CSV table of C-alpha atoms in Angstrom, one decimal:
chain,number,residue,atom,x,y,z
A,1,UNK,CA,37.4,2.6,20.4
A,2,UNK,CA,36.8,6.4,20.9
A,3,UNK,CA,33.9,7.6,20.2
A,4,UNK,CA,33.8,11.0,18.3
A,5,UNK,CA,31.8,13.9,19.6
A,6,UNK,CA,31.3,15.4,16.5
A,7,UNK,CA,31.3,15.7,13.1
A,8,UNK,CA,34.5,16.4,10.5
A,9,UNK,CA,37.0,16.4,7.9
A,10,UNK,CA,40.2,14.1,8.6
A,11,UNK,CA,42.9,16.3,7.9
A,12,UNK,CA,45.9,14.0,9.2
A,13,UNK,CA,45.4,10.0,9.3
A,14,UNK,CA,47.1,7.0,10.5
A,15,UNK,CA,45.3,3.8,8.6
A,16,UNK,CA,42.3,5.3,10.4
A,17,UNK,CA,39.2,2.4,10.4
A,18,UNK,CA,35.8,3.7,11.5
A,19,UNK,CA,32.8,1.7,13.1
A,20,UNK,CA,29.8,3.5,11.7
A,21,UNK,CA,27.3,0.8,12.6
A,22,UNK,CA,25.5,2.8,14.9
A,23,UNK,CA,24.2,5.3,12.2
A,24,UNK,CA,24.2,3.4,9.0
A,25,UNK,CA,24.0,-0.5,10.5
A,26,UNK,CA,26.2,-1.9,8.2
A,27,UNK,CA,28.6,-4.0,10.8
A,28,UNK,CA,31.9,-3.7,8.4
A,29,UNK,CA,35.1,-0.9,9.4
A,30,UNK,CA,35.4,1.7,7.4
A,31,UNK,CA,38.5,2.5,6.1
A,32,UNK,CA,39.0,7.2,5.9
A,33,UNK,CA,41.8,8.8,4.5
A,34,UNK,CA,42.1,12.0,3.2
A,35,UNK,CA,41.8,11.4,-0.6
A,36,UNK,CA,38.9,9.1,-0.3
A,37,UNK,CA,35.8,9.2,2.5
A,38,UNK,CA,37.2,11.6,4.4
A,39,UNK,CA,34.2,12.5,6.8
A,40,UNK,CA,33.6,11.5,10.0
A,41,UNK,CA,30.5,11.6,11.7
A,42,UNK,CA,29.4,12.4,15.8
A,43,UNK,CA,28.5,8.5,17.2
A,44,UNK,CA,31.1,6.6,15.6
A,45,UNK,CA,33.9,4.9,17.1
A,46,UNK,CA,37.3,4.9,15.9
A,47,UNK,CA,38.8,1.4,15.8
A,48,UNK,CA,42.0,1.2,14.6
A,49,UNK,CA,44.6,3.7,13.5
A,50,UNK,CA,44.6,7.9,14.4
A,51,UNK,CA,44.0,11.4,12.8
A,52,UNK,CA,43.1,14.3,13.4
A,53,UNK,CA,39.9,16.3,12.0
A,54,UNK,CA,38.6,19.6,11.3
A,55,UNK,CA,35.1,19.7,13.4
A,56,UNK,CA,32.6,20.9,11.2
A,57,UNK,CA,29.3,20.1,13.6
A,58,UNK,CA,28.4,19.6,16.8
A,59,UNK,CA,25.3,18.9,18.7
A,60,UNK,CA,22.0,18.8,17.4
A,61,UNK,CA,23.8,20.3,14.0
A,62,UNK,CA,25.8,17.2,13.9
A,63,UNK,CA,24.4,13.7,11.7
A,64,UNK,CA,23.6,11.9,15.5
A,65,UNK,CA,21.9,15.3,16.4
A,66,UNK,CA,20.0,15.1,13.7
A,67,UNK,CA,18.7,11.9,14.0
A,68,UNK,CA,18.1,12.1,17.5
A,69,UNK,CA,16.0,15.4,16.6
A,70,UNK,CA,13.8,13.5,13.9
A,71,UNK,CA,13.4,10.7,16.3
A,72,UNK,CA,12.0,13.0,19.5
A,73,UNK,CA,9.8,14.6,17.0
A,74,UNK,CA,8.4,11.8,15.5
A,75,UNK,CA,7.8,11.0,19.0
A,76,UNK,CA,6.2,14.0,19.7
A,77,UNK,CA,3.7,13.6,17.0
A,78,UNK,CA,2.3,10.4,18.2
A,79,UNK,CA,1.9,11.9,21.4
A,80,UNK,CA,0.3,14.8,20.1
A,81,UNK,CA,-2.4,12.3,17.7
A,82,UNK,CA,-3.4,10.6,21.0
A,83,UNK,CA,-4.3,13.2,23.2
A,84,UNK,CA,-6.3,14.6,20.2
A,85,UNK,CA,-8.2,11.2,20.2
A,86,UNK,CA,-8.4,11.1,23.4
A,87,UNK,CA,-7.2,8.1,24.3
């Protein structure tokens, strides 16, 4: 499936089923339409169906940004409490 690049609001959809496992880890599809769920988030992959969304974030604003953001700086901290050590 594609992945999407960003995050958005499906505005046009074709029985549109979303893998979202690699933000929420739940390995089912997800079924979007437009009356219910329909956001789509940066990292997923579409895997069955089409539509067309309205981008609402993109890079480090987006839900994968933001994650990846939390993660470096979680990293960063550790970093930062060892060299304060001394180790």
């Amino acid at each position: 499936g594609d992945l999407l690049p960003a995050d958005g609001v499906l505005i046009q959809g074709n029985d549109l089923k979303i893998d979202e496992s690699a933000l929420t880890g739940e390995s089912d599809h997800v079924r979007k339409s437009l009356d219910k769920d329909p956001l789509l988030l940066s990292g997923t992959h579409v895997m069955e169906g089409s539509g067309r969304m309205v981008v609402t974030a993109v890079g480090v604003n987006s839900q994968s940004g933001i994650i990846f953001t939390l993660l470096g700086a979680a990293g960063d901290d550790e970093d930062d409490g060892r060299d304060r050590r001394g180790d």
